[in-house]
Coordinates of C-alpha atoms and ligand atoms in Angstrom, one line a residue:
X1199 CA 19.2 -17.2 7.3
X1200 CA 21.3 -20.4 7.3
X1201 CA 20.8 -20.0 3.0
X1202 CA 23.3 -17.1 3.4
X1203 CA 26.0 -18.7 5.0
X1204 CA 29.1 -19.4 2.7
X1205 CA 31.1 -21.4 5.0
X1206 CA 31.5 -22.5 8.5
X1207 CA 34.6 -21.6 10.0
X1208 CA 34.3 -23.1 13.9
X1209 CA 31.5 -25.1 15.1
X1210 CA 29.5 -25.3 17.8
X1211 CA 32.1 -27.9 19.4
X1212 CA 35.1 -26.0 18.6
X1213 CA 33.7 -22.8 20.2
X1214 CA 33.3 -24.8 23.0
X1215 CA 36.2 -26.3 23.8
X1216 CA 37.7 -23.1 23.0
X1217 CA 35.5 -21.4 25.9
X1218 CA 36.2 -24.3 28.2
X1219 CA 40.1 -23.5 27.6
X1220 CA 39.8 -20.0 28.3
X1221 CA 37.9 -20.1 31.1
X1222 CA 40.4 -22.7 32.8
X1223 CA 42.8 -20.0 31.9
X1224 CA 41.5 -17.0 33.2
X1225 CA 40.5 -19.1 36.4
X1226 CA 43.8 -19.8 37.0
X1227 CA 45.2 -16.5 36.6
X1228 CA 43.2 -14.8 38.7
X1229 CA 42.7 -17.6 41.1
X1230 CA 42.0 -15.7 44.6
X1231 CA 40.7 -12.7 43.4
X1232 CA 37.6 -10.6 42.7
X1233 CA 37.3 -9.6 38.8
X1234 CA 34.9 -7.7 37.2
X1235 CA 33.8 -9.1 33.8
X1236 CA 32.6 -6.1 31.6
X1237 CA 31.2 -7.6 28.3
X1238 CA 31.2 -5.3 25.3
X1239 CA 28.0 -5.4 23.5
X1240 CA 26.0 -6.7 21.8
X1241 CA 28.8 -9.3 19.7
X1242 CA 30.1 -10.5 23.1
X1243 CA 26.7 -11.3 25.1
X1244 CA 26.9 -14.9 23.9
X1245 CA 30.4 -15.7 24.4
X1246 CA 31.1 -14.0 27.9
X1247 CA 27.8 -15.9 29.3
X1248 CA 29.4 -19.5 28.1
X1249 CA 32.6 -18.1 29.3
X1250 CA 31.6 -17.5 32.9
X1251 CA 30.3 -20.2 33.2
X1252 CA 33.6 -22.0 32.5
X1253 CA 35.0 -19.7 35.4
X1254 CA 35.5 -21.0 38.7
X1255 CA 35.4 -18.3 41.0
X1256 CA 33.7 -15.9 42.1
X1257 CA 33.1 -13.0 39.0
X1258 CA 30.9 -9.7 38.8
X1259 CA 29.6 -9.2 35.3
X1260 CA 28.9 -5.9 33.9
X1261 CA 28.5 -4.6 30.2
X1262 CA 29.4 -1.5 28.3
X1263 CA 27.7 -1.0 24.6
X1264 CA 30.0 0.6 22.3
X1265 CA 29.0 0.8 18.5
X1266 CA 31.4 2.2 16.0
X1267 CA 30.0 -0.1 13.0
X1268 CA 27.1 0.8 11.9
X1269 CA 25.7 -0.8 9.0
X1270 CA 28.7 -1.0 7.6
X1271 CA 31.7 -3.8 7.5
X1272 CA 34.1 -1.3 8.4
X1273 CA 35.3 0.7 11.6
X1274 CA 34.3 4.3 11.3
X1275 CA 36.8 5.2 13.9
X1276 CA 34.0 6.7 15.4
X1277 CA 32.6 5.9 19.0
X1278 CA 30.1 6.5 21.1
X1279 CA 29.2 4.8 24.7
X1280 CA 25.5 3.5 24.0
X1281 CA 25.4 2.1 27.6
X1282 CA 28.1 2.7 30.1
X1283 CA 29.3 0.5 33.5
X1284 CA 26.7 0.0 36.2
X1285 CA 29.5 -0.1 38.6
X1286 CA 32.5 1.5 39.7
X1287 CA 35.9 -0.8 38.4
X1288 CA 38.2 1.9 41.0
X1289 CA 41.0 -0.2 42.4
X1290 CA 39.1 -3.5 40.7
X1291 CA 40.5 -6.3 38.6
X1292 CA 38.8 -6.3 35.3
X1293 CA 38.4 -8.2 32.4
X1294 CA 37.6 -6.8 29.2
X1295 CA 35.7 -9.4 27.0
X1296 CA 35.0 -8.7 23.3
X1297 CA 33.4 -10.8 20.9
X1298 CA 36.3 -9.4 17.5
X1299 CA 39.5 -7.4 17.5
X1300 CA 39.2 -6.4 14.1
X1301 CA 41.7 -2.6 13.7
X1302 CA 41.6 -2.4 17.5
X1303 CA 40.3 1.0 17.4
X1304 CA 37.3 0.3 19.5
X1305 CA 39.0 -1.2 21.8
X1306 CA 41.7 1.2 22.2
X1307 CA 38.6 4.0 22.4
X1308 CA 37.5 1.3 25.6
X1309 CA 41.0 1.3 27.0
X1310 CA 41.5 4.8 27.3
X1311 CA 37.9 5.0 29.2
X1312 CA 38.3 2.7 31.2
X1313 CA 42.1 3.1 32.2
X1314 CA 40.9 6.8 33.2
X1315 CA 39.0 5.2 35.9
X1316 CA 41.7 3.6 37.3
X1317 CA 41.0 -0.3 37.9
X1318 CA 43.4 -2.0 39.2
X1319 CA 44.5 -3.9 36.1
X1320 CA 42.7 -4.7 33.0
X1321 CA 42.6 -7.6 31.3
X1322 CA 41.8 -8.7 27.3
X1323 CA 39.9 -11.7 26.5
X1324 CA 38.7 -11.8 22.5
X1325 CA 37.1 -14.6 21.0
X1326 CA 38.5 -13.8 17.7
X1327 CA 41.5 -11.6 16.6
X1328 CA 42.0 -10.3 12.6
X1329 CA 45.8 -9.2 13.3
X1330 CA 46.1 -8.8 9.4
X1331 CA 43.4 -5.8 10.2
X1332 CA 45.0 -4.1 12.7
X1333 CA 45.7 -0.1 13.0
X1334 CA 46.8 0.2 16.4
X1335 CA 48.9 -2.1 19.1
X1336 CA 46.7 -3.4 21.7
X1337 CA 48.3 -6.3 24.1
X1338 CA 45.9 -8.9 24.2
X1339 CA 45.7 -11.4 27.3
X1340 CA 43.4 -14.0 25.6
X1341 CA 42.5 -15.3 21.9
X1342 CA 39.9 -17.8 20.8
X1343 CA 40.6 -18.0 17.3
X1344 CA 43.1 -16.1 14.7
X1345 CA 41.0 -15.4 11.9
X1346 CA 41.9 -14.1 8.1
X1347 CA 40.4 -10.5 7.1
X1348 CA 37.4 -11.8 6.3
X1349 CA 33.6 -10.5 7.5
X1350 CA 31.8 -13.1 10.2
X1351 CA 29.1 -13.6 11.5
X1352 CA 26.8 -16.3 14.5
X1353 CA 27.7 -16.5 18.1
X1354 CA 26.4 -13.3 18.8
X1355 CA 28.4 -11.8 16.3
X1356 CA 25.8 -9.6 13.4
X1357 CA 26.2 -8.2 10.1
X1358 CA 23.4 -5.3 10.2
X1359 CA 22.4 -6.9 13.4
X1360 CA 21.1 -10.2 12.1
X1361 CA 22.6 -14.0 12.2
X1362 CA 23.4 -13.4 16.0
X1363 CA 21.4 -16.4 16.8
X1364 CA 23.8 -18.9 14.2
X1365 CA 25.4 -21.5 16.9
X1366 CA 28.5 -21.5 15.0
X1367 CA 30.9 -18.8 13.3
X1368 CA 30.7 -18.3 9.7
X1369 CA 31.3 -16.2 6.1
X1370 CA 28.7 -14.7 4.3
X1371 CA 28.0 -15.4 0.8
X1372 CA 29.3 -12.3 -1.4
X1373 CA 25.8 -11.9 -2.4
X1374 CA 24.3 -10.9 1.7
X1375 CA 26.3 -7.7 1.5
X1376 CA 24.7 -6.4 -1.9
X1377 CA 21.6 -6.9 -0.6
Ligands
IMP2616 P1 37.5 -2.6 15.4 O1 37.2 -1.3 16.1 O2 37.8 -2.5 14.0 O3 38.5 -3.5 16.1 O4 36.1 -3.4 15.4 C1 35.6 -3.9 16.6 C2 34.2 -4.4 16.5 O5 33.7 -4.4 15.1 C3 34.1 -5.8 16.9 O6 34.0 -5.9 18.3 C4 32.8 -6.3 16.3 O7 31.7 -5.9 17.0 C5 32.9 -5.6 14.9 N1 33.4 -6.4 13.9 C6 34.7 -6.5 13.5 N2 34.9 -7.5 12.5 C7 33.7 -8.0 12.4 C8 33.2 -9.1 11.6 O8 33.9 -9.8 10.8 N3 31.9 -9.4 11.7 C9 31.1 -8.7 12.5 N4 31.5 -7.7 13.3 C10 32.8 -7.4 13.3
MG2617 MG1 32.3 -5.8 19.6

């Protein structure tokens, strides 16, 4: 697995500073109040549990699976709700925590679902953003890392759900995606 990697772009120590940062962030935004967390799966599972535990309050965590990736490296534009919410976000605060914006239009599928449910406000946290790749505007509230359009994998994040389990974030050699 690790013979596949072509380079590492943040280290295990970088993403955890990062997390540390964000979560001071988001704790101090919504200091006071009672957020739901909805992690969007599976690429975000890892981050959002470091990230909670970097938040100091009191947090609900719920997830949503979304897939619109297939085997593939691009978006099909196509998606479909694998799992949905266990609970009700009516009249909640919630933040939305995804592992890649990459052309947004996954999330901006999310959005629309979730806005029709009418939380109270919604919030974006991403570890990593490709704004080079993007086809829609979305207003993001927090960004780990900018990245260039290029494909990555580790921290929970897959290509044809494998090298989820790499600590860090990395490329793939050229080579992985003729396989
Ligand atoms: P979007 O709809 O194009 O924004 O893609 C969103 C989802 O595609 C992300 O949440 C990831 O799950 C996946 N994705 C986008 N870029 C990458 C990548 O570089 N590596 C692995 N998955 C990615
Ligand atoms: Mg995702």
């Amino acid at each position: 697995m690790k013979n596949d990697v072509k380079e590492i772009l943040f280290s295990e120590e970088k993403i955890k500073e990062k997390v540390e940062e964000l979560g001071k962030r988001i704790s101090k935004d919504y200091s006071g109040k009672d957020i739901i967390v909805i992690g969007v799966l599976k690429g975000a599972n890892i981050f959002l549990s470091d990230l909670i535990r970097k938040i100091d309050m009191s947090v609900t965590v719920d997830f949503i699976d979304v897939s619109s990736y297939g085997h593939s490296t691009e978006s099909s534009g196509v998606v479909k709700i694998n799992k949905d919410l266990d609970f009700s976000i009516e009249d909640r605060d919630i933040l939305i925590v995804e592992d890649i914006i990459d052309s947004g239009l996954t999330l901006k599928y999310l959005l629309e679902n979730l806005k029709s449910r009418k939380p109270k406000s919604i919030g974006i946290c991403t570890l990593l953003d490709k704004p080079e790749r993007r086809k829609v505007n979305i207003d993001v509230n927090y960004i780990g890392f900018k990245i260039p359009d290029e494909f990555i994998v580790g921290y929970g994040i897959d290509y044809a759900e494998k090298y989820r389990n790499l600590p860090y974030i990395a490329s793939l050699k050229p080579e992985v995606y003729s396989k």
